[in-house]
DNA sequence: TGTTGACATCTGTGATCACAGATTTCTAGA
DNA sequence: TCTAGAAATCTGTGATCACAGATGTCAACA
């Protein structure tokens, strides 16, 4: 009706405080800065964010709806441990959905997206050589989601995000071990990544699916292995939180 | 450490107000009582629920995180219309995930579950003969989810719920037409249901998947058909809300 | 008649307070 | 030294208020 908005002049990072709190918490989760079993508190997080509890409440509500956190009435909020059955559930759906996403990505991917993915892959590799946990997890997320975004399905993307939110904290301890003690295994995962990217570049959907699925299954095996060696199957060692 | 909890003695319908508000809103959505394009208001819903806005806020936040509602800052909350691409996205994932759920259900289902499903199926059929929209949608949900629950995957269940939350309002208008004008088509869907139940009873996973997938595809075709005939493709006629 | 401007109203967002239940701490008793 | 119980503290939940932005209404002007 009116003249349309003037030529894009400012993306303006407008964000309500609750969105910001949500983003911060989610980032802390998927980069392994909050470990399974950790308990949080509304007021505690609010203080670290410098806000009142209101924005934190909405952020926690959202993460709780996404199954990433569990709020225990009057007893705090915690990042749940996964039982064996729950872990199996997460892994099997990751295989299914991330495989599907890679297959779809192979069908739709453009040269520009491939280029971006390769850059992110290199960045991930560099982080891996440095050996620091959080950067590796962050760049790994960036790399994978760049691929999944090429699948052109916002809903599929959202579901994968949901699965990863549950899965990543569960893997963190194992990834740390991998970086420290098993460069061979980590190197193998680079090879897998390269194979996946090649399949994408060839627009070979079934192969892309297969590569991703075997990659996830290998990771699952490794995580299970580390967990069994480190004691109880369900409880990888906790991670101290750097910031919320 | 302590003596474990005493033998189950009371499920106790404890519910915080926000859980209650969430349940009510969700039920209103999946039983077609709120149509696409409808706009709500925190204070309006709160008044109808007889609470303050706080519980409603949390419920809306949750539904918004689940992509079922969109909150427009300072302008209200609305149930979004689906563009053609979004609708296609929802349908294709429904085919994939509900098919998978049926396949898994076929592998795990017990005689007791089958009996329950048959009862719910009969109840659905009766509602269909009566021809009232909301009971049909409610019992249809009960019937389908009883099957999906047999898949033994809480996460898969959650994702399907998420998809249906987006899909059902989008189908409501078409289902109404179906009940009123196309008993033949509705009768066909009973036959499909029976075929699915038979596949489940036979523990035939591939067949169960196929039955469900063809059922969903048929529904998609019907919805698309009704939408095209009724005018703009994206906007089935609105539904007046009975209660929030 | 058609347009613009101010004003009133309504929106979600955020802060603050009150509250009841769970947990922890401390104390009094054996 | 150990235990039971009371008090203090801390938790999420809910209500209420203040606020800024968006919308709608309506009068004054051209």
Coordinates of N, CA and C (backbone and C1' of nucleotides) in Angstrom, one line a residue, chain A residues 16-18 43 51-55 74-75, chain C residues 13-23:
Chain A
X16 N 14.6 -9.0 20.7 CA 14.1 -8.9 22.0 C 15.1 -9.6 23.0
X17 N 15.0 -9.2 24.2 CA 15.9 -9.8 25.2 C 15.7 -11.3 25.3
X18 N 14.5 -11.8 25.1 CA 14.3 -13.2 25.2 C 14.9 -14.0 24.1
X43 N 17.3 -17.2 38.0 CA 17.9 -16.0 38.5 C 19.4 -16.0 38.2
X51 N 19.9 -9.3 32.9 CA 18.5 -8.9 32.7 C 17.7 -9.4 33.9
X52 N 16.4 -9.2 33.8 CA 15.6 -9.8 34.8 C 15.3 -11.2 34.4
X53 N 14.5 -11.9 35.2 CA 14.3 -13.3 34.9 C 13.3 -13.5 33.7
X54 N 12.5 -12.5 33.4 CA 11.5 -12.6 32.4 C 12.0 -13.1 31.0
X55 N 13.0 -12.5 30.5 CA 13.5 -13.0 29.2 C 14.1 -14.4 29.3
X74 N 10.2 -26.0 40.8 CA 10.8 -25.5 42.1 C 12.1 -26.1 42.4
X75 N 12.8 -26.7 41.5 CA 14.0 -27.3 41.8 C 15.1 -27.0 40.8
Chain C
dT13 P 6.5 -10.7 22.6 O5' 7.1 -9.6 23.6 C5' 7.8 -8.5 23.0 C4' 8.5 -7.7 24.1 C3' 9.4 -8.6 25.0 O3' 10.7 -8.0 25.1 C1' 7.9 -7.1 26.3
dG14 P 11.8 -8.7 25.9 O5' 11.8 -8.1 27.3 C5' 12.0 -6.7 27.5 C4' 11.8 -6.2 28.9 C3' 12.4 -7.1 30.0 O3' 13.3 -6.3 30.7 C1' 10.2 -6.6 30.5
dA15 P 14.1 -6.8 31.9 O5' 13.2 -6.2 33.1 C5' 13.0 -4.8 33.2 C4' 12.2 -4.5 34.5 C3' 12.8 -5.1 35.8 O3' 12.9 -4.2 36.8 C1' 10.5 -5.7 35.5
dT16 P 13.6 -4.5 38.2 O5' 12.4 -4.8 39.1 C5' 11.3 -3.9 39.1 C4' 10.1 -4.5 40.0 C3' 10.6 -5.2 41.3 O3' 9.9 -4.6 42.4 C1' 9.0 -6.5 40.1
dC17 P 10.5 -4.9 43.8 O5' 9.3 -5.8 44.4 C5' 7.9 -5.3 44.4 C4' 6.9 -6.4 44.5 C3' 7.1 -7.3 45.7 O3' 5.9 -7.2 46.5 C1' 6.7 -8.6 43.7
dA18 P 6.0 -7.9 48.0 O5' 5.0 -9.2 47.8 C5' 3.8 -9.0 47.1 C4' 3.1 -10.4 47.0 C3' 3.3 -11.3 48.2 O3' 2.1 -12.0 48.4 C1' 4.2 -12.4 46.3
dC19 P 1.9 -13.0 49.7 O5' 2.2 -14.4 49.2 C5' 1.4 -14.8 48.0 C4' 1.8 -16.2 47.6 C3' 2.2 -17.2 48.8 O3' 1.4 -18.3 48.6 C1' 3.9 -17.2 47.1
dA20 P 1.0 -19.1 49.9 O5' 1.2 -20.6 49.5 C5' 0.9 -21.0 48.2 C4' 1.9 -22.0 47.7 C3' 2.2 -23.1 48.7 O3' 2.3 -24.4 48.0 C1' 4.2 -22.1 48.0
dG21 P 2.1 -25.7 48.7 O5' 3.4 -26.6 48.3 C5' 3.6 -26.7 46.9 C4' 5.1 -26.9 46.7 C3' 5.8 -28.0 47.5 O3' 6.7 -28.7 46.6 C1' 7.0 -25.9 47.7
dA22 P 7.0 -30.2 47.0 O5' 8.6 -30.2 46.9 C5' 9.3 -29.8 45.7 C4' 10.7 -29.3 46.1 C3' 11.5 -30.3 46.9 O3' 12.6 -30.7 46.1 C1' 11.6 -28.1 47.8
dT23 P 13.7 -31.7 46.7 O5' 14.8 -30.7 47.4 C5' 15.2 -29.6 46.6 C4' 16.2 -28.8 47.4 C3' 17.2 -29.6 48.2 O3' 18.5 -29.2 47.8 C1' 16.3 -28.0 49.6

